[in-house]
């Protein structure tokens, strides 16, 4: 797809769980700055937490604001991951000064997702 198609925040619906279930959505680009040498991978584009099941991301709490993808080299993949919280009242921690070199696995482990 073309970058113009992602200039606005995507609409992401959570079809699983129920209103008591909470989810966290993470959007990354593993191909920054380019697919042949992605030395800045992963680049973090968006994090929304506390999304109730059966709703969409607008019902959650945005802890990293949406950043429109701007690929400059080659074709990029954009990855959306949805994590179900293990317990209600779970507080997520994100304190990275940069969106580059984000590690989804570390974020999930650090936040018990």
mmCIF file with all atom_site columns, C-alpha atoms in Angstrom:
data_model
loop_
_atom_site.group_PDB
_atom_site.id
_atom_site.type_symbol
_atom_site.label_atom_id
_atom_site.label_alt_id
_atom_site.label_comp_id
_atom_site.label_asym_id
_atom_site.label_entity_id
_atom_site.label_seq_id
_atom_site.pdbx_PDB_ins_code
_atom_site.Cartn_x
_atom_site.Cartn_y
_atom_site.Cartn_z
_atom_site.occupancy
_atom_site.B_iso_or_equiv
_atom_site.pdbx_formal_charge
_atom_site.auth_seq_id
_atom_site.auth_comp_id
_atom_site.auth_asym_id
_atom_site.auth_atom_id
_atom_site.pdbx_PDB_model_num
ATOM 1   C CA . UNK A 1 1   ? 0.000   0.000   0.000  1.00 0.00 ? 1   UNK A CA 1
ATOM 2   C CA . UNK A 1 2   ? 0.978   3.614   -0.304 1.00 0.00 ? 2   UNK A CA 1
ATOM 3   C CA . UNK A 1 3   ? 2.073   5.811   2.637  1.00 0.00 ? 3   UNK A CA 1
ATOM 4   C CA . UNK A 1 4   ? -0.930  8.063   2.011  1.00 0.00 ? 4   UNK A CA 1
ATOM 5   C CA . UNK A 1 5   ? -3.170  5.175   3.110  1.00 0.00 ? 5   UNK A CA 1
ATOM 6   C CA . UNK A 1 6   ? -1.680  5.267   6.619  1.00 0.00 ? 6   UNK A CA 1
ATOM 7   C CA . UNK A 1 7   ? -1.570  9.028   7.082  1.00 0.00 ? 7   UNK A CA 1
ATOM 8   C CA . UNK A 1 8   ? -4.454  8.711   9.523  1.00 0.00 ? 8   UNK A CA 1
ATOM 9   C CA . UNK A 1 9   ? -4.535  6.511   12.598 1.00 0.00 ? 9   UNK A CA 1
ATOM 10  C CA . UNK A 1 10  ? -5.746  3.004   11.671 1.00 0.00 ? 10  UNK A CA 1
ATOM 11  C CA . UNK A 1 11  ? -9.066  1.802   13.042 1.00 0.00 ? 11  UNK A CA 1
ATOM 12  C CA . UNK A 1 12  ? -8.346  -1.362  15.007 1.00 0.00 ? 12  UNK A CA 1
ATOM 13  C CA . UNK A 1 13  ? -11.215 -3.416  16.416 1.00 0.00 ? 13  UNK A CA 1
ATOM 14  C CA . UNK A 1 14  ? -10.765 -5.957  19.209 1.00 0.00 ? 14  UNK A CA 1
ATOM 15  C CA . UNK A 1 15  ? -13.206 -8.781  18.573 1.00 0.00 ? 15  UNK A CA 1
ATOM 16  C CA . UNK A 1 16  ? -12.055 -11.136 21.328 1.00 0.00 ? 16  UNK A CA 1
ATOM 17  C CA . UNK A 1 17  ? -12.822 -11.195 25.016 1.00 0.00 ? 17  UNK A CA 1
ATOM 18  C CA . UNK A 1 18  ? -15.523 -9.131  26.665 1.00 0.00 ? 18  UNK A CA 1
ATOM 19  C CA . UNK A 1 19  ? -15.731 -5.668  28.212 1.00 0.00 ? 19  UNK A CA 1
ATOM 20  C CA . UNK A 1 20  ? -13.918 -6.948  31.321 1.00 0.00 ? 20  UNK A CA 1
ATOM 21  C CA . UNK A 1 21  ? -10.920 -8.081  29.251 1.00 0.00 ? 21  UNK A CA 1
ATOM 22  C CA . UNK A 1 22  ? -8.236  -5.480  28.528 1.00 0.00 ? 22  UNK A CA 1
ATOM 23  C CA . UNK A 1 23  ? -5.783  -5.438  25.643 1.00 0.00 ? 23  UNK A CA 1
ATOM 24  C CA . UNK A 1 24  ? -2.666  -3.558  24.531 1.00 0.00 ? 24  UNK A CA 1
ATOM 25  C CA . UNK A 1 25  ? -1.992  -2.778  20.868 1.00 0.00 ? 25  UNK A CA 1
ATOM 26  C CA . UNK A 1 26  ? 1.558   -2.234  19.572 1.00 0.00 ? 26  UNK A CA 1
ATOM 27  C CA . UNK A 1 27  ? 2.404   -1.110  16.016 1.00 0.00 ? 27  UNK A CA 1
ATOM 28  C CA . UNK A 1 28  ? 6.010   -1.325  14.800 1.00 0.00 ? 28  UNK A CA 1
ATOM 29  C CA . UNK A 1 29  ? 8.080   -1.231  11.619 1.00 0.00 ? 29  UNK A CA 1
ATOM 30  C CA . UNK A 1 30  ? 10.844  -3.874  11.678 1.00 0.00 ? 30  UNK A CA 1
ATOM 31  C CA . UNK A 1 31  ? 12.449  -2.535  8.474  1.00 0.00 ? 31  UNK A CA 1
ATOM 32  C CA . UNK A 1 32  ? 13.815  0.913   9.480  1.00 0.00 ? 32  UNK A CA 1
ATOM 33  C CA . UNK A 1 33  ? 15.531  2.589   7.711  1.00 0.00 ? 33  UNK A CA 1
ATOM 34  C CA . UNK A 1 34  ? 15.337  -0.004  4.927  1.00 0.00 ? 34  UNK A CA 1
ATOM 35  C CA . UNK A 1 35  ? 14.658  -3.728  4.556  1.00 0.00 ? 35  UNK A CA 1
ATOM 36  C CA . UNK A 1 36  ? 18.206  -4.546  3.407  1.00 0.00 ? 36  UNK A CA 1
ATOM 37  C CA . UNK A 1 37  ? 19.828  -2.953  6.491  1.00 0.00 ? 37  UNK A CA 1
ATOM 38  C CA . UNK A 1 38  ? 17.235  -2.486  9.257  1.00 0.00 ? 38  UNK A CA 1
ATOM 39  C CA . UNK A 1 39  ? 19.704  -1.341  11.911 1.00 0.00 ? 39  UNK A CA 1
ATOM 40  C CA . UNK A 1 40  ? 17.109  0.827   13.712 1.00 0.00 ? 40  UNK A CA 1
ATOM 41  C CA . UNK A 1 41  ? 14.576  -1.989  14.011 1.00 0.00 ? 41  UNK A CA 1
ATOM 42  C CA . UNK A 1 42  ? 12.041  -2.015  15.454 1.00 0.00 ? 42  UNK A CA 1
ATOM 43  C CA . UNK A 1 43  ? 10.648  1.492   15.021 1.00 0.00 ? 43  UNK A CA 1
ATOM 44  C CA . UNK A 1 44  ? 7.682   2.084   17.302 1.00 0.00 ? 44  UNK A CA 1
ATOM 45  C CA . UNK A 1 45  ? 4.682   3.762   15.683 1.00 0.00 ? 45  UNK A CA 1
ATOM 46  C CA . UNK A 1 46  ? 1.925   3.387   18.267 1.00 0.00 ? 46  UNK A CA 1
ATOM 47  C CA . UNK A 1 47  ? 0.979   1.902   21.648 1.00 0.00 ? 47  UNK A CA 1
ATOM 48  C CA . UNK A 1 48  ? -2.566  1.868   23.028 1.00 0.00 ? 48  UNK A CA 1
ATOM 49  C CA . UNK A 1 49  ? -3.303  0.123   26.317 1.00 0.00 ? 49  UNK A CA 1
ATOM 50  C CA . UNK A 1 50  ? -6.400  -0.691  28.383 1.00 0.00 ? 50  UNK A CA 1
ATOM 51  C CA . UNK A 1 51  ? -8.550  -1.394  25.306 1.00 0.00 ? 51  UNK A CA 1
ATOM 52  C CA . UNK A 1 52  ? -11.706 -3.199  26.478 1.00 0.00 ? 52  UNK A CA 1
ATOM 53  C CA . UNK A 1 53  ? -12.575 -6.368  24.572 1.00 0.00 ? 53  UNK A CA 1
ATOM 54  C CA . UNK A 1 54  ? -15.281 -6.092  21.880 1.00 0.00 ? 54  UNK A CA 1
ATOM 55  C CA . UNK A 1 55  ? -14.420 -2.388  21.307 1.00 0.00 ? 55  UNK A CA 1
ATOM 56  C CA . UNK A 1 56  ? -11.753 -0.574  19.304 1.00 0.00 ? 56  UNK A CA 1
ATOM 57  C CA . UNK A 1 57  ? -8.492  1.253   19.989 1.00 0.00 ? 57  UNK A CA 1
ATOM 58  C CA . UNK A 1 58  ? -10.231 4.603   20.507 1.00 0.00 ? 58  UNK A CA 1
ATOM 59  C CA . UNK A 1 59  ? -11.596 3.238   23.809 1.00 0.00 ? 59  UNK A CA 1
ATOM 60  C CA . UNK A 1 60  ? -8.060  2.616   25.107 1.00 0.00 ? 60  UNK A CA 1
ATOM 61  C CA . UNK A 1 61  ? -5.364  4.826   26.584 1.00 0.00 ? 61  UNK A CA 1
ATOM 62  C CA . UNK A 1 62  ? -2.711  5.960   24.110 1.00 0.00 ? 62  UNK A CA 1
ATOM 63  C CA . UNK A 1 63  ? 0.693   5.807   25.827 1.00 0.00 ? 63  UNK A CA 1
ATOM 64  C CA . UNK A 1 64  ? 2.694   6.371   22.623 1.00 0.00 ? 64  UNK A CA 1
ATOM 65  C CA . UNK A 1 65  ? 0.932   8.606   20.122 1.00 0.00 ? 65  UNK A CA 1
ATOM 66  C CA . UNK A 1 66  ? 0.388   7.433   16.557 1.00 0.00 ? 66  UNK A CA 1
ATOM 67  C CA . UNK A 1 67  ? 3.220   8.313   14.192 1.00 0.00 ? 67  UNK A CA 1
ATOM 68  C CA . UNK A 1 68  ? 2.475   8.040   10.496 1.00 0.00 ? 68  UNK A CA 1
ATOM 69  C CA . UNK A 1 69  ? 4.856   5.648   8.691  1.00 0.00 ? 69  UNK A CA 1
ATOM 70  C CA . UNK A 1 70  ? 7.262   7.415   6.342  1.00 0.00 ? 70  UNK A CA 1
ATOM 71  C CA . UNK A 1 71  ? 9.306   4.710   4.642  1.00 0.00 ? 71  UNK A CA 1
ATOM 72  C CA . UNK A 1 72  ? 12.087  6.223   2.567  1.00 0.00 ? 72  UNK A CA 1
ATOM 73  C CA . UNK A 1 73  ? 13.872  3.102   1.318  1.00 0.00 ? 73  UNK A CA 1
ATOM 74  C CA . UNK A 1 74  ? 12.257  -0.025  -0.077 1.00 0.00 ? 74  UNK A CA 1
ATOM 75  C CA . UNK A 1 75  ? 9.117   -1.853  0.986  1.00 0.00 ? 75  UNK A CA 1
ATOM 76  C CA . UNK A 1 76  ? 8.376   -1.907  4.722  1.00 0.00 ? 76  UNK A CA 1
ATOM 77  C CA . UNK A 1 77  ? 6.323   -4.253  6.864  1.00 0.00 ? 77  UNK A CA 1
ATOM 78  C CA . UNK A 1 78  ? 4.086   -2.801  9.558  1.00 0.00 ? 78  UNK A CA 1
ATOM 79  C CA . UNK A 1 79  ? 3.350   -5.168  12.412 1.00 0.00 ? 79  UNK A CA 1
ATOM 80  C CA . UNK A 1 80  ? 0.334   -4.925  14.714 1.00 0.00 ? 80  UNK A CA 1
ATOM 81  C CA . UNK A 1 81  ? 0.453   -6.996  17.899 1.00 0.00 ? 81  UNK A CA 1
ATOM 82  C CA . UNK A 1 82  ? -2.426  -7.331  20.326 1.00 0.00 ? 82  UNK A CA 1
ATOM 83  C CA . UNK A 1 83  ? -1.714  -8.517  23.870 1.00 0.00 ? 83  UNK A CA 1
ATOM 84  C CA . UNK A 1 84  ? -4.396  -9.585  26.323 1.00 0.00 ? 84  UNK A CA 1
ATOM 85  C CA . UNK A 1 85  ? -3.715  -8.340  29.852 1.00 0.00 ? 85  UNK A CA 1
ATOM 86  C CA . UNK A 1 86  ? -3.286  -11.103 32.412 1.00 0.00 ? 86  UNK A CA 1
ATOM 87  C CA . UNK A 1 87  ? -5.040  -9.092  35.113 1.00 0.00 ? 87  UNK A CA 1
ATOM 88  C CA . UNK A 1 88  ? -7.138  -5.953  35.503 1.00 0.00 ? 88  UNK A CA 1
ATOM 89  C CA . UNK A 1 89  ? -5.431  -2.856  36.857 1.00 0.00 ? 89  UNK A CA 1
ATOM 90  C CA . UNK A 1 90  ? -2.165  -3.818  35.200 1.00 0.00 ? 90  UNK A CA 1
ATOM 91  C CA . UNK A 1 91  ? 0.024   -0.707  34.790 1.00 0.00 ? 91  UNK A CA 1
ATOM 92  C CA . UNK A 1 92  ? 2.222   -0.646  31.702 1.00 0.00 ? 92  UNK A CA 1
ATOM 93  C CA . UNK A 1 93  ? 5.646   0.950   31.703 1.00 0.00 ? 93  UNK A CA 1
ATOM 94  C CA . UNK A 1 94  ? 7.145   2.628   28.659 1.00 0.00 ? 94  UNK A CA 1
ATOM 95  C CA . UNK A 1 95  ? 10.033  4.970   29.310 1.00 0.00 ? 95  UNK A CA 1
ATOM 96  C CA . UNK A 1 96  ? 12.169  4.849   26.186 1.00 0.00 ? 96  UNK A CA 1
ATOM 97  C CA . UNK A 1 97  ? 13.385  8.252   24.948 1.00 0.00 ? 97  UNK A CA 1
ATOM 98  C CA . UNK A 1 98  ? 13.356  7.030   21.331 1.00 0.00 ? 98  UNK A CA 1
ATOM 99  C CA . UNK A 1 99  ? 10.985  5.149   19.063 1.00 0.00 ? 99  UNK A CA 1
ATOM 100 C CA . UNK A 1 100 ? 13.946  3.499   17.300 1.00 0.00 ? 100 UNK A CA 1
ATOM 101 C CA . UNK A 1 101 ? 15.379  0.198   18.519 1.00 0.00 ? 101 UNK A CA 1
ATOM 102 C CA . UNK A 1 102 ? 12.123  -0.668  20.283 1.00 0.00 ? 102 UNK A CA 1
ATOM 103 C CA . UNK A 1 103 ? 11.901  -4.329  21.303 1.00 0.00 ? 103 UNK A CA 1
ATOM 104 C CA . UNK A 1 104 ? 8.371   -5.724  21.383 1.00 0.00 ? 104 UNK A CA 1
ATOM 105 C CA . UNK A 1 105 ? 9.474   -8.896  23.193 1.00 0.00 ? 105 UNK A CA 1
ATOM 106 C CA . UNK A 1 106 ? 11.193  -6.886  25.925 1.00 0.00 ? 106 UNK A CA 1
ATOM 107 C CA . UNK A 1 107 ? 8.187   -4.572  26.267 1.00 0.00 ? 107 UNK A CA 1
ATOM 108 C CA . UNK A 1 108 ? 5.868   -7.583  26.598 1.00 0.00 ? 108 UNK A CA 1
ATOM 109 C CA . UNK A 1 109 ? 8.156   -9.292  29.115 1.00 0.00 ? 109 UNK A CA 1
ATOM 110 C CA . UNK A 1 110 ? 8.721   -6.129  31.187 1.00 0.00 ? 110 UNK A CA 1
ATOM 111 C CA . UNK A 1 111 ? 4.960   -5.562  31.351 1.00 0.00 ? 111 UNK A CA 1
ATOM 112 C CA . UNK A 1 112 ? 3.960   -9.194  31.896 1.00 0.00 ? 112 UNK A CA 1
ATOM 113 C CA . UNK A 1 113 ? 1.928   -9.351  28.696 1.00 0.00 ? 113 UNK A CA 1
#
